[in-house]
Amino acid sequence: MKLLHIDTSILGENSVSRQLTAAIVARLQAVHGPLEIRYLDLGAEPLAHLSGAHLAAAQGATPESAALALDLQRGGEALETFLAADIIVVGAPMYNFTVSSQLKAWIDRVCVAGKTFRYGDTGPQGLAGGKKVIIASSRGGFYGPQTPAAALEHQESYLRGVFAFLGITAVTFVRAEGVNISPDQRQAAITAATAEAAQLAA
Ligand SMILES: Cc1cc2nc3c(=O)[nH]c(=O)nc-3n(C[C@H](O)[C@H](O)[C@H](O)COP(=O)(O)O)c2cc1C
């Protein structure tokens, strides 16, 4: 079984989502036995923003630089690794009310018409179904449905929508929120989310 583990936080060792993805992957290894794991640290080694030059190269143009050629290769590998994975564990910090730009750059490489979705007579159809996605969500404040900031929640809802668009509906969130409210709240949120990770089913 193949597991893709992605971290996208820019906060290094202080990252909450990195702690949570590590706990989730450890739990999945415990319940599944040995897994073939691919790890992408997109906080440390981000993919470039998708650009016109990327799209031109996808249409057959010669990449205009060695850096672009390398980034195209990494983007292609990211897509293949995503398609091959049975389980995907995603670290998804909330930055400015949505996902990190590093995670968005990865999403831009895996949402590819003809590979992971297509448009047909009945509308869009996801082509990447059958995978399980577990998202480690971390955020400084609270964004539940009854909170004053609920309308600014464009992180978990966005991810749920993107994966559904690709045909993936088995999406689980392990969430630590309110981590910037106070040190006590931060610790309580991390402890609860880590305990939740330790209970994940196969
Ligand atoms: C650049 C930046 C933007 C942030 N924007 C928000 C935000 O819009 N809403 C929020 O609740 N917390 C915000 N935070 C707090 C983070 O969500 C919080 O620190 C969380 O732990 C980030 O996950 P990480 O620790 O894995 O990086 C922001 C933090 C940073 C560094």
Coordinates of C-alpha atoms and ligand atoms in Angstrom, one line a residue:
M1 CA 0.0 0.0 0.0
K2 CA 1.4 3.4 -1.0
L3 CA 1.1 6.4 1.3
L4 CA 2.0 10.0 0.2
H5 CA 2.9 12.3 3.1
I6 CA 2.9 16.0 2.4
D7 CA 3.9 18.8 4.7
T8 CA 3.3 22.4 3.6
S9 CA 3.9 24.5 6.7
I10 CA 6.5 27.3 6.6
L11 CA 7.0 27.2 10.4
G12 CA 9.5 24.4 10.5
E13 CA 9.9 22.9 13.9
N14 CA 7.2 25.1 15.4
S15 CA 4.6 23.8 13.0
V16 CA 1.5 22.2 14.4
S17 CA 0.4 20.5 11.2
R18 CA 3.8 18.8 10.9
Q19 CA 3.4 17.3 14.4
L20 CA 0.0 16.1 13.4
T21 CA 1.0 14.6 10.0
A22 CA 3.8 12.7 11.8
A23 CA 1.3 11.3 14.3
I24 CA -1.2 10.3 11.6
V25 CA 1.5 8.5 9.5
A26 CA 2.7 6.7 12.6
R27 CA -0.8 5.6 13.4
L28 CA -1.4 4.4 9.8
Q29 CA 1.9 2.4 9.9
A30 CA 0.7 0.8 13.1
V31 CA -2.7 -0.2 11.7
H32 CA -1.6 -1.2 8.2
G33 CA 1.8 -2.6 8.8
P34 CA 4.6 -1.6 6.4
L35 CA 3.6 1.1 3.9
E36 CA 5.5 2.4 0.9
I37 CA 5.9 6.0 2.0
R38 CA 6.8 9.0 -0.2
Y39 CA 7.5 12.2 1.6
L40 CA 7.2 15.7 0.1
D41 CA 8.3 18.7 2.2
L42 CA 6.8 21.5 0.2
G43 CA 7.5 24.0 2.9
A44 CA 11.2 23.3 2.5
E45 CA 11.2 22.6 -1.2
P46 CA 8.2 24.3 -2.8
L47 CA 7.0 23.8 -6.3
A48 CA 6.9 27.0 -8.3
H49 CA 3.7 28.8 -8.9
L50 CA 2.0 27.6 -12.1
S51 CA 2.8 30.1 -14.8
G52 CA 2.2 30.7 -18.5
A53 CA 5.6 29.1 -19.2
H54 CA 4.5 25.9 -17.5
L55 CA 1.4 25.8 -19.5
A56 CA 3.3 26.5 -22.7
A57 CA 5.7 23.6 -21.9
A58 CA 2.8 21.3 -21.3
Q59 CA 1.7 22.2 -24.9
G60 CA 5.1 21.2 -26.2
A61 CA 7.2 24.4 -26.0
T62 CA 10.8 23.9 -25.0
P63 CA 11.3 25.0 -21.3
E64 CA 12.9 28.4 -21.3
S65 CA 15.3 27.7 -18.5
A66 CA 16.9 24.7 -16.6
A67 CA 15.1 25.9 -13.5
L68 CA 11.7 25.6 -15.3
A69 CA 12.6 22.2 -16.7
L70 CA 13.5 20.9 -13.2
D71 CA 10.3 22.3 -11.8
L72 CA 8.2 20.8 -14.6
Q73 CA 9.9 17.5 -13.8
R74 CA 9.1 17.8 -10.1
G75 CA 5.5 18.8 -10.9
G76 CA 5.1 15.7 -13.1
E77 CA 6.5 13.5 -10.4
A78 CA 4.1 15.1 -7.9
L79 CA 1.2 14.2 -10.2
E80 CA 2.4 10.6 -10.7
T81 CA 3.0 10.2 -7.0
F82 CA -0.5 11.5 -6.2
L83 CA -2.1 9.1 -8.8
A84 CA -0.1 6.1 -7.4
A85 CA -1.0 6.8 -3.7
D86 CA -3.7 4.8 -1.9
I87 CA -3.6 7.1 1.1
I88 CA -2.6 10.8 1.2
V89 CA -1.7 12.6 4.4
V90 CA -1.7 16.4 3.9
G91 CA -0.5 19.0 6.4
A92 CA -2.7 22.0 5.8
P93 CA -2.1 25.1 7.9
M94 CA -4.5 28.0 7.6
Y95 CA -2.6 31.0 6.3
N96 CA -4.7 34.1 5.6
F97 CA -7.9 32.1 5.8
T98 CA -7.0 29.5 3.3
V99 CA -4.3 26.8 2.6
S100 CA -0.6 27.7 2.3
S101 CA 0.5 28.9 -1.1
Q102 CA 2.9 25.9 -1.1
L103 CA -0.1 23.5 -0.8
K104 CA -2.0 25.5 -3.5
A105 CA 1.1 25.2 -5.8
W106 CA 0.9 21.4 -5.4
I107 CA -2.9 21.4 -6.0
D108 CA -2.2 23.3 -9.2
R109 CA 0.0 20.4 -10.4
V110 CA -2.4 17.6 -9.5
C111 CA -5.6 19.1 -10.9
V112 CA -4.9 18.2 -14.5
A113 CA -7.6 17.7 -17.1
G114 CA -7.5 14.3 -18.6
K115 CA -5.5 12.9 -15.7
T116 CA -7.4 13.6 -12.5
F117 CA -10.6 15.0 -13.8
R118 CA -12.4 15.5 -17.1
Y119 CA -15.5 17.4 -18.3
G120 CA -18.1 15.2 -19.9
D121 CA -21.7 15.5 -21.0
T122 CA -22.9 15.4 -17.4
G123 CA -20.3 17.9 -16.2
P124 CA -17.0 17.4 -14.3
Q125 CA -16.0 13.9 -13.4
G126 CA -13.2 13.1 -10.9
L127 CA -10.7 10.5 -12.1
A128 CA -8.7 10.0 -8.9
G129 CA -11.3 8.2 -6.8
G130 CA -10.7 5.3 -4.5
K131 CA -8.0 7.1 -2.4
K132 CA -8.2 8.0 1.2
V133 CA -7.1 11.5 2.3
I134 CA -6.4 12.5 5.8
I135 CA -5.8 16.2 6.4
A136 CA -4.0 17.7 9.4
S137 CA -5.6 21.1 9.8
S138 CA -4.1 23.7 12.0
R139 CA -5.3 27.2 12.6
G140 CA -4.7 30.1 14.9
G141 CA -8.4 30.9 15.6
F142 CA -11.8 29.2 15.5
Y143 CA -13.8 28.8 12.3
G144 CA -16.6 26.4 13.2
P145 CA -20.1 27.0 11.7
Q146 CA -21.3 29.0 14.7
T147 CA -18.2 31.2 15.2
P148 CA -18.0 34.9 14.1
A149 CA -15.2 34.0 11.7
A150 CA -17.0 31.1 10.0
A151 CA -17.4 33.1 6.7
L152 CA -13.6 33.3 6.5
E153 CA -13.2 29.5 6.5
H154 CA -11.7 28.8 3.0
Q155 CA -9.2 26.1 4.1
E156 CA -11.0 22.9 5.0
S157 CA -14.0 23.6 2.8
Y158 CA -11.7 24.4 -0.1
L159 CA -9.8 21.1 0.4
R160 CA -12.9 19.1 0.7
G161 CA -14.2 20.7 -2.5
V162 CA -10.9 20.1 -4.5
F163 CA -10.6 16.5 -3.5
A164 CA -14.3 15.8 -4.2
F165 CA -13.8 17.4 -7.7
L166 CA -11.0 14.8 -8.3
G167 CA -13.4 12.0 -7.2
I168 CA -12.1 11.6 -3.6
T169 CA -14.8 11.7 -1.0
A170 CA -13.1 9.7 1.8
V171 CA -11.6 12.8 3.4
T172 CA -10.9 13.0 7.2
F173 CA -9.8 16.0 9.1
V174 CA -7.7 15.9 12.2
R175 CA -7.9 19.5 13.5
A176 CA -6.0 21.6 16.0
E177 CA -7.6 25.1 16.1
G178 CA -7.3 28.1 18.3
V179 CA -3.6 27.5 18.6
N180 CA -2.7 31.2 18.7
I181 CA -5.4 32.1 21.3
S182 CA -3.3 31.1 24.3
P183 CA -0.5 28.7 25.2
D184 CA -3.0 26.6 27.1
Q185 CA -5.4 26.4 24.2
R186 CA -2.6 25.6 21.8
Q187 CA -1.5 22.7 24.0
A188 CA -5.0 21.4 24.5
A189 CA -5.7 21.5 20.8
I190 CA -2.5 19.7 19.9
T191 CA -3.1 17.1 22.6
A192 CA -6.7 16.4 21.5
A193 CA -5.8 16.3 17.8
T194 CA -2.8 13.9 18.5
A195 CA -5.2 11.6 20.5
E196 CA -7.6 11.7 17.6
A197 CA -4.8 10.7 15.2
A198 CA -3.9 7.8 17.5
Q199 CA -7.5 6.5 17.1
L200 CA -7.7 6.6 13.3
A201 CA -9.0 3.5 11.7
A202 CA -7.3 1.7 8.8
Ligands
LIG1 C1 1.5 33.7 7.4 C2 0.5 33.2 8.4 C3 -0.8 33.5 8.2 C4 -1.8 33.0 9.1 N1 -3.1 33.3 8.9 C5 -4.0 32.8 9.8 C6 -5.4 33.0 9.5 O1 -5.8 33.6 8.5 N2 -6.3 32.5 10.4 C7 -5.9 31.8 11.6 O2 -6.7 31.4 12.3 N3 -4.6 31.6 11.8 C8 -3.6 32.1 10.9 N4 -2.3 31.9 11.2 C9 -1.9 31.0 12.3 C10 -1.8 29.6 11.8 O3 -3.0 29.0 11.3 C11 -1.3 28.7 12.9 O4 0.0 29.2 13.4 C12 -1.2 27.2 12.5 O5 -0.5 26.5 13.6 C13 -0.4 27.1 11.2 O6 0.0 25.7 11.0 P1 1.5 25.3 11.1 O7 1.9 25.5 12.6 O8 1.6 23.9 10.8 O9 2.3 26.2 10.2 C14 -1.4 32.3 10.3 C15 0.0 32.0 10.5 C16 0.9 32.5 9.6 C17 2.4 32.1 9.8

